[in-house]
N, CA, C and O atoms as a printed pandas DataFrame, in Angstrom:
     atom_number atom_name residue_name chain_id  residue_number  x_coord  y_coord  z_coord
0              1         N          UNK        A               1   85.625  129.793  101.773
1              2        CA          UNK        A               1   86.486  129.441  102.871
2              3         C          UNK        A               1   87.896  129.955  102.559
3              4         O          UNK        A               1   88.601  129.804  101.561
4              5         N          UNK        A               2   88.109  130.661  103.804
5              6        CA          UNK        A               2   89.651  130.998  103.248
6              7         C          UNK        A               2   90.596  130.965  104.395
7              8         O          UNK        A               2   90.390  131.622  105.416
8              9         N          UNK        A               3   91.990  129.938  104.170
9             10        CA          UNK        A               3   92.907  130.084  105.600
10            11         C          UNK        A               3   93.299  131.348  106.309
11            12         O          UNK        A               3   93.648  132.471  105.947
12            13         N          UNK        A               4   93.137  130.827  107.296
13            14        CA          UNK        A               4   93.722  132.338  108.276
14            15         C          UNK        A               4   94.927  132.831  107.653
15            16         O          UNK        A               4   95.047  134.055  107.594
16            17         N          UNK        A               5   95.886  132.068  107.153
17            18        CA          UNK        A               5   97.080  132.657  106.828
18            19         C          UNK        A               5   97.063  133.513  105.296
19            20         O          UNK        A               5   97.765  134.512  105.141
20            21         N          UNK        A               6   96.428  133.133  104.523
21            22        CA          UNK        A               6   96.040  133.848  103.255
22            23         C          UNK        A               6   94.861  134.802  103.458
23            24         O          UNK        A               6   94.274  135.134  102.428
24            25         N          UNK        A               7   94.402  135.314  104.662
25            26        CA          UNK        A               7   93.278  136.418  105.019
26            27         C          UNK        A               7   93.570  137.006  104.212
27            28         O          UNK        A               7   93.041  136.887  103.107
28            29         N          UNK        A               8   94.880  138.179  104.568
29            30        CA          UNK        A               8   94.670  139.549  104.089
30            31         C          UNK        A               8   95.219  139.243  102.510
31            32         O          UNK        A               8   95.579  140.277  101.949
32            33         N          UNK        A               9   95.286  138.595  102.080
33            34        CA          UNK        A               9   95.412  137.964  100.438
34            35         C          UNK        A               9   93.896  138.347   99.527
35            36         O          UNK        A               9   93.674  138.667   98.359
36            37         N          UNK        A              10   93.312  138.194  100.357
37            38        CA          UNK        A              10   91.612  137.763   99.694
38            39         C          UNK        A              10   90.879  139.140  100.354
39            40         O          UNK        A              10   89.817  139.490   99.841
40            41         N          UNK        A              11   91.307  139.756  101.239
41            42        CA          UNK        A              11   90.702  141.019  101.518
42            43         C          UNK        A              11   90.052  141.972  100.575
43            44         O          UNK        A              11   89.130  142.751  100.815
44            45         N          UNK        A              12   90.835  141.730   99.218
45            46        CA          UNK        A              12   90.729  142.911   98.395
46            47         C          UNK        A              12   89.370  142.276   97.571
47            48         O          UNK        A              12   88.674  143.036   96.898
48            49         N          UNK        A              13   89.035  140.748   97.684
49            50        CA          UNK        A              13   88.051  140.366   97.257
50            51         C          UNK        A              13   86.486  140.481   97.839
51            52         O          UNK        A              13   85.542  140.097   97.148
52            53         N          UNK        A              14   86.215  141.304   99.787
53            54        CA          UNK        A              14   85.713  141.415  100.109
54            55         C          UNK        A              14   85.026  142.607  100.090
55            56         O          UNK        A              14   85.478  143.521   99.401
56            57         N          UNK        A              15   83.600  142.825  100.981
57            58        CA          UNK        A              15   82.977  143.793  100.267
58            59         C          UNK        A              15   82.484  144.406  101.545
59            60         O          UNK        A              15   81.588  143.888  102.212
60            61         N          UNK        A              16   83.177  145.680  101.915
61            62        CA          UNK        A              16   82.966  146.901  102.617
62            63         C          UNK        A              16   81.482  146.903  103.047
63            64         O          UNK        A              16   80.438  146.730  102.419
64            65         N          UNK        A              17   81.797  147.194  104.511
65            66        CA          UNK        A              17   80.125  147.224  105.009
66            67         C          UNK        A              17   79.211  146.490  104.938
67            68         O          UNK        A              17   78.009  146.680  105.123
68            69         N          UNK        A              18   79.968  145.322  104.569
69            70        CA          UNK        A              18   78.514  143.965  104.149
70            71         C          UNK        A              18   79.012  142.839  105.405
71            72         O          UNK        A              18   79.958  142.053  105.456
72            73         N          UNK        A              19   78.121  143.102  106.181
73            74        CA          UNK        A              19   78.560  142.410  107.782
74            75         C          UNK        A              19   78.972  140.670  107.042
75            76         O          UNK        A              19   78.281  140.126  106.180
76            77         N          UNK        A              20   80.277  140.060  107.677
77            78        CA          UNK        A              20   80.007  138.626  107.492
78            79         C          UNK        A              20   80.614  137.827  108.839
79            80         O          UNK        A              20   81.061  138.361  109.853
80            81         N          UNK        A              21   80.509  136.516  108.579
81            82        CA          UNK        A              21   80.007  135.542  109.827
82            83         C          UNK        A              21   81.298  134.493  109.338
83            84         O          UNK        A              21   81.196  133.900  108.265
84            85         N          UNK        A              22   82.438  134.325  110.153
85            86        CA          UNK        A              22   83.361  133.988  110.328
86            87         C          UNK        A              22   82.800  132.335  111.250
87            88         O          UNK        A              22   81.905  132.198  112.084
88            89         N          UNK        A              23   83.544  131.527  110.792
89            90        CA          UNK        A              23   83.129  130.469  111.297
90            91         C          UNK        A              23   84.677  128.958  111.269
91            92         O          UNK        A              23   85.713  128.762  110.634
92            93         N          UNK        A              24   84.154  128.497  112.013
93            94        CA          UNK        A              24   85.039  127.326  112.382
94            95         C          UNK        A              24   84.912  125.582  112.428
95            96         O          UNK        A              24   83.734  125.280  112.619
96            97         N          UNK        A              25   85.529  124.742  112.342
97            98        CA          UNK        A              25   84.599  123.662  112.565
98            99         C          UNK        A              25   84.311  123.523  114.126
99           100         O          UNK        A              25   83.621  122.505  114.168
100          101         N          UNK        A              26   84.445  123.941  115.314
101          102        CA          UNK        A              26   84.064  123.650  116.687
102          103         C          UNK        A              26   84.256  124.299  117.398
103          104         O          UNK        A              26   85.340  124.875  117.306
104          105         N          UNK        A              27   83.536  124.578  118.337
105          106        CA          UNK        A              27   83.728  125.724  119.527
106          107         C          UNK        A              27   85.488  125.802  120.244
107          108         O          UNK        A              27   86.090  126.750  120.748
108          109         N          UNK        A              28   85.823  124.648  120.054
109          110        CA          UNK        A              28   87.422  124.948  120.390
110          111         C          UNK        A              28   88.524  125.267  119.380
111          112         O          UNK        A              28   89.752  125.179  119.388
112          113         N          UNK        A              29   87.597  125.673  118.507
113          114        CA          UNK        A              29   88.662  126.245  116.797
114          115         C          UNK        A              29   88.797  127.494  117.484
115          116         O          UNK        A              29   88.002  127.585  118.419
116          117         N          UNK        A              30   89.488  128.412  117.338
117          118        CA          UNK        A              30   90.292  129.565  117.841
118          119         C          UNK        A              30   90.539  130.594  116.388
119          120         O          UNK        A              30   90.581  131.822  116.304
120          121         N          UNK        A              31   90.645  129.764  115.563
121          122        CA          UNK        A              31   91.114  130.737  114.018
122          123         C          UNK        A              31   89.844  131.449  113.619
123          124         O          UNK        A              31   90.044  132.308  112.759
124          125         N          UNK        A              32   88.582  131.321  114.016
125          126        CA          UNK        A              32   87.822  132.058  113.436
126          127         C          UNK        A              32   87.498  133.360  114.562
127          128         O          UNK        A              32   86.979  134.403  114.163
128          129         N          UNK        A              33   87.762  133.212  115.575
129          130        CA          UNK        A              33   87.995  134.357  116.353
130          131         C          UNK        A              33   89.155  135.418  116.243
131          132         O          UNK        A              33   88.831  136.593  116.421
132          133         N          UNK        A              34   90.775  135.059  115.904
133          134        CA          UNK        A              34   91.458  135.297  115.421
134          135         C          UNK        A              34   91.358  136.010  113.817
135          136         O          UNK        A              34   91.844  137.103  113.526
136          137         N          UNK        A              35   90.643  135.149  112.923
137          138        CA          UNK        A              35   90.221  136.114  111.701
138          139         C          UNK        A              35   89.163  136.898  111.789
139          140         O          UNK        A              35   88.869  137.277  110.656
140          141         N          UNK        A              36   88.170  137.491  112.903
141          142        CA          UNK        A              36   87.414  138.506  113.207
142          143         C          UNK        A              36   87.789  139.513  113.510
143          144         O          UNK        A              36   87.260  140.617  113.373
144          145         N          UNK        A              37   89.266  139.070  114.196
145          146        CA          UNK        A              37   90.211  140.211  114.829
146          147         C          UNK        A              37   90.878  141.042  113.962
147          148         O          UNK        A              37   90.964  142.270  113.995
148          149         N          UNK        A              38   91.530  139.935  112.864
149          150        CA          UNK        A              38   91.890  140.718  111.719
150          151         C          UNK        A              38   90.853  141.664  110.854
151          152         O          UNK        A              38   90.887  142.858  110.558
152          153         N          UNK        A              39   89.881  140.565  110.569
153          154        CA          UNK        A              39   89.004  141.590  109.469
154          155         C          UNK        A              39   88.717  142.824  110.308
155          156         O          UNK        A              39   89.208  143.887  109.927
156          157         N          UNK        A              40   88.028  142.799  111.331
157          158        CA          UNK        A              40   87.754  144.356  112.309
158          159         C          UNK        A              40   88.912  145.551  112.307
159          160         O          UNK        A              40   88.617  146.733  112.489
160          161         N          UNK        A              41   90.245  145.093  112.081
161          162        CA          UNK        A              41   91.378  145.559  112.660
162          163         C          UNK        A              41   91.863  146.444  110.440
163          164         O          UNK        A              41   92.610  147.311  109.986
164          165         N          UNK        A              42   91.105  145.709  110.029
165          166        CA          UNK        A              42   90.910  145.903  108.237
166          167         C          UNK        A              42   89.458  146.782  108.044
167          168         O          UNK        A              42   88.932  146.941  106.943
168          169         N          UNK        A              43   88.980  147.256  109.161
169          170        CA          UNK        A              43   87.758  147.658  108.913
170          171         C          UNK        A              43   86.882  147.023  108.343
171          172         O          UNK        A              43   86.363  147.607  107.393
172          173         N          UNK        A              44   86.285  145.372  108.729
173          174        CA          UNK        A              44   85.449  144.884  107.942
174          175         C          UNK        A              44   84.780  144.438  109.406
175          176         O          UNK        A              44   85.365  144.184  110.459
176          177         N          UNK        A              45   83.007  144.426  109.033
177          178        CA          UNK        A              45   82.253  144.000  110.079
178          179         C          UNK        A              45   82.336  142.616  110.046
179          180         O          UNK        A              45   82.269  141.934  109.024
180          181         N          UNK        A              46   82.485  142.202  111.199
181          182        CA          UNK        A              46   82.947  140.519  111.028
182          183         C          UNK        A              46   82.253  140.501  112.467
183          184         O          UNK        A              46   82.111  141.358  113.339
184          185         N          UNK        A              47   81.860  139.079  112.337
185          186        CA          UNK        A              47   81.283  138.194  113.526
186          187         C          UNK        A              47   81.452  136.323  113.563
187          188         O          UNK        A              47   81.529  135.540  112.617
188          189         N          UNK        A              48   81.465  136.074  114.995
189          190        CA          UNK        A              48   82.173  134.842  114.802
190          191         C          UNK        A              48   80.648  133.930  114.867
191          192         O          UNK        A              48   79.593  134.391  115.304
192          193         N          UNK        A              49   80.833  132.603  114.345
193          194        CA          UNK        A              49   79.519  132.015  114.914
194          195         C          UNK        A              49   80.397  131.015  116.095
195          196         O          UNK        A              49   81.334  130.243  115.897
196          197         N          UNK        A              50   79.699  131.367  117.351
197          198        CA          UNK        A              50   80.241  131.034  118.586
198          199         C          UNK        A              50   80.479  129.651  118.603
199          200         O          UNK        A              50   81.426  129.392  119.345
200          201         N          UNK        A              51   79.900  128.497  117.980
201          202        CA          UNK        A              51   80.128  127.051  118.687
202          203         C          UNK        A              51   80.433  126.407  117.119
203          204         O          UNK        A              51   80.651  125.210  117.308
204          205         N          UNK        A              52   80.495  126.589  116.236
205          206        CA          UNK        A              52   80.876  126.421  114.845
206          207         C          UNK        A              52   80.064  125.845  114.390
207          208         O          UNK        A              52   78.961  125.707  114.919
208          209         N          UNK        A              53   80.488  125.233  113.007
209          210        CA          UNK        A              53   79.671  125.055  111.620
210          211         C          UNK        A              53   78.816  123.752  111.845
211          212         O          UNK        A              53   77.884  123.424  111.111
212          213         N          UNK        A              54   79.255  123.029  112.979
213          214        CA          UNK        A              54   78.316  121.837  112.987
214          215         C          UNK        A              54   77.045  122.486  113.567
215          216         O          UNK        A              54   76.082  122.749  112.847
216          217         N          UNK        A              55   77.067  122.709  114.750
217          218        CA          UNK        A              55   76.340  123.327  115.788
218          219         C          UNK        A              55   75.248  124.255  114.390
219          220         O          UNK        A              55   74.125  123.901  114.031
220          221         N          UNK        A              56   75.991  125.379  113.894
221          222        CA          UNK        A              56   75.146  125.888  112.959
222          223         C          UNK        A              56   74.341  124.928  111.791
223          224         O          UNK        A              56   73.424  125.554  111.260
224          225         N          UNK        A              57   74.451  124.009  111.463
225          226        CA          UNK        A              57   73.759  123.264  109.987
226          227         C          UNK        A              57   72.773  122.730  110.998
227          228         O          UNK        A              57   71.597  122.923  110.693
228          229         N          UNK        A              58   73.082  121.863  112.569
229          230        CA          UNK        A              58   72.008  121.321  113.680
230          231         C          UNK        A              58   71.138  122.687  113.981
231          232         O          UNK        A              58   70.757  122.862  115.138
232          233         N          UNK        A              59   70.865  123.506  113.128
233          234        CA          UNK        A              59   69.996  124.482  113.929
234          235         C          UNK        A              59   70.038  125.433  115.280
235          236         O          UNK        A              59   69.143  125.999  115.906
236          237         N          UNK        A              60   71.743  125.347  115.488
237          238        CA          UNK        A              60   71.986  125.772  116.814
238          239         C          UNK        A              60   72.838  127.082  116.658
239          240         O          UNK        A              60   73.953  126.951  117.161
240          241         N          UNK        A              61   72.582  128.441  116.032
241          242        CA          UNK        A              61   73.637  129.554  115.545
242          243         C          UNK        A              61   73.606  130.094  116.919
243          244         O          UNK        A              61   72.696  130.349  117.707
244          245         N          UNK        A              62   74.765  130.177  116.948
245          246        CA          UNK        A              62   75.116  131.882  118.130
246          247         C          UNK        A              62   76.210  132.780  117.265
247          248         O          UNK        A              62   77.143  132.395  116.560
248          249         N          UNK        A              63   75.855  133.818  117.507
249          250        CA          UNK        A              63   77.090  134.551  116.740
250          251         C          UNK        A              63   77.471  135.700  117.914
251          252         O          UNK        A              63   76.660  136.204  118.691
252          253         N          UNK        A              64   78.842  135.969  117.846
253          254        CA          UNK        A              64   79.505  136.658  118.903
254          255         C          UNK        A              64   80.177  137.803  118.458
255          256         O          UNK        A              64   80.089  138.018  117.249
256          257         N          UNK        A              65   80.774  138.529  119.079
257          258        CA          UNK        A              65   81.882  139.423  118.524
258          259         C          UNK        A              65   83.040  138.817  118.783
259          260         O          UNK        A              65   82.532  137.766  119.175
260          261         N          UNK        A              66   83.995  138.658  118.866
261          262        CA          UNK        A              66   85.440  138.643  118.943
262          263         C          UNK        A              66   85.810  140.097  119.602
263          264         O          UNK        A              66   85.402  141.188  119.204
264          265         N          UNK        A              67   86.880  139.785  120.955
265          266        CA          UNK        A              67   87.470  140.324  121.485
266          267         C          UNK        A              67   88.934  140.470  121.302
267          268         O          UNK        A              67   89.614  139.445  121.241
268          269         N          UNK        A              68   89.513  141.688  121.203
269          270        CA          UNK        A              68   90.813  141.616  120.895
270          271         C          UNK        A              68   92.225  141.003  121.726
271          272         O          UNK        A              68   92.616  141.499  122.782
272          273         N          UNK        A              69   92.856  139.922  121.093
273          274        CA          UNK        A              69   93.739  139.178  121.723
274          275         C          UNK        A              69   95.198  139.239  121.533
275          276         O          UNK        A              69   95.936  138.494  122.178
């Protein structure tokens, strides 16, 4: 887990071309759409999971792209 504001801090710890899944605690969290924008904008494949981390552990994943805002 890493804050939106320390993203590009931890960038250098991520790994090129290895798609990952950006996530939030609730469909009205906004920062994990926002850090998809960044990582994409860093050249990293990023995807959001659409309704967040609860929704995902209940068996319920959607994953989205992020649109630029």
């Amino acid at each position: 887990s890493v804050p939106l504001d320390k993203l590009e801090n931890h960038a250098g710890k991520l790994v090129p071309g290895k798609p990952m899944v950006v996530y939030c605690r609730g469909a009205a969290c906004r920062l994990a759409r926002q850090a998809v924008n960044r990582l994409q904008k860093m050249g990293f494949s990023a995807v959001c999971l659409e309704k967040g981390v609860g929704d995902w552990r209940a068996g319920q994943p959607r994953l989205v792209a992020a649109t630029s805002s």
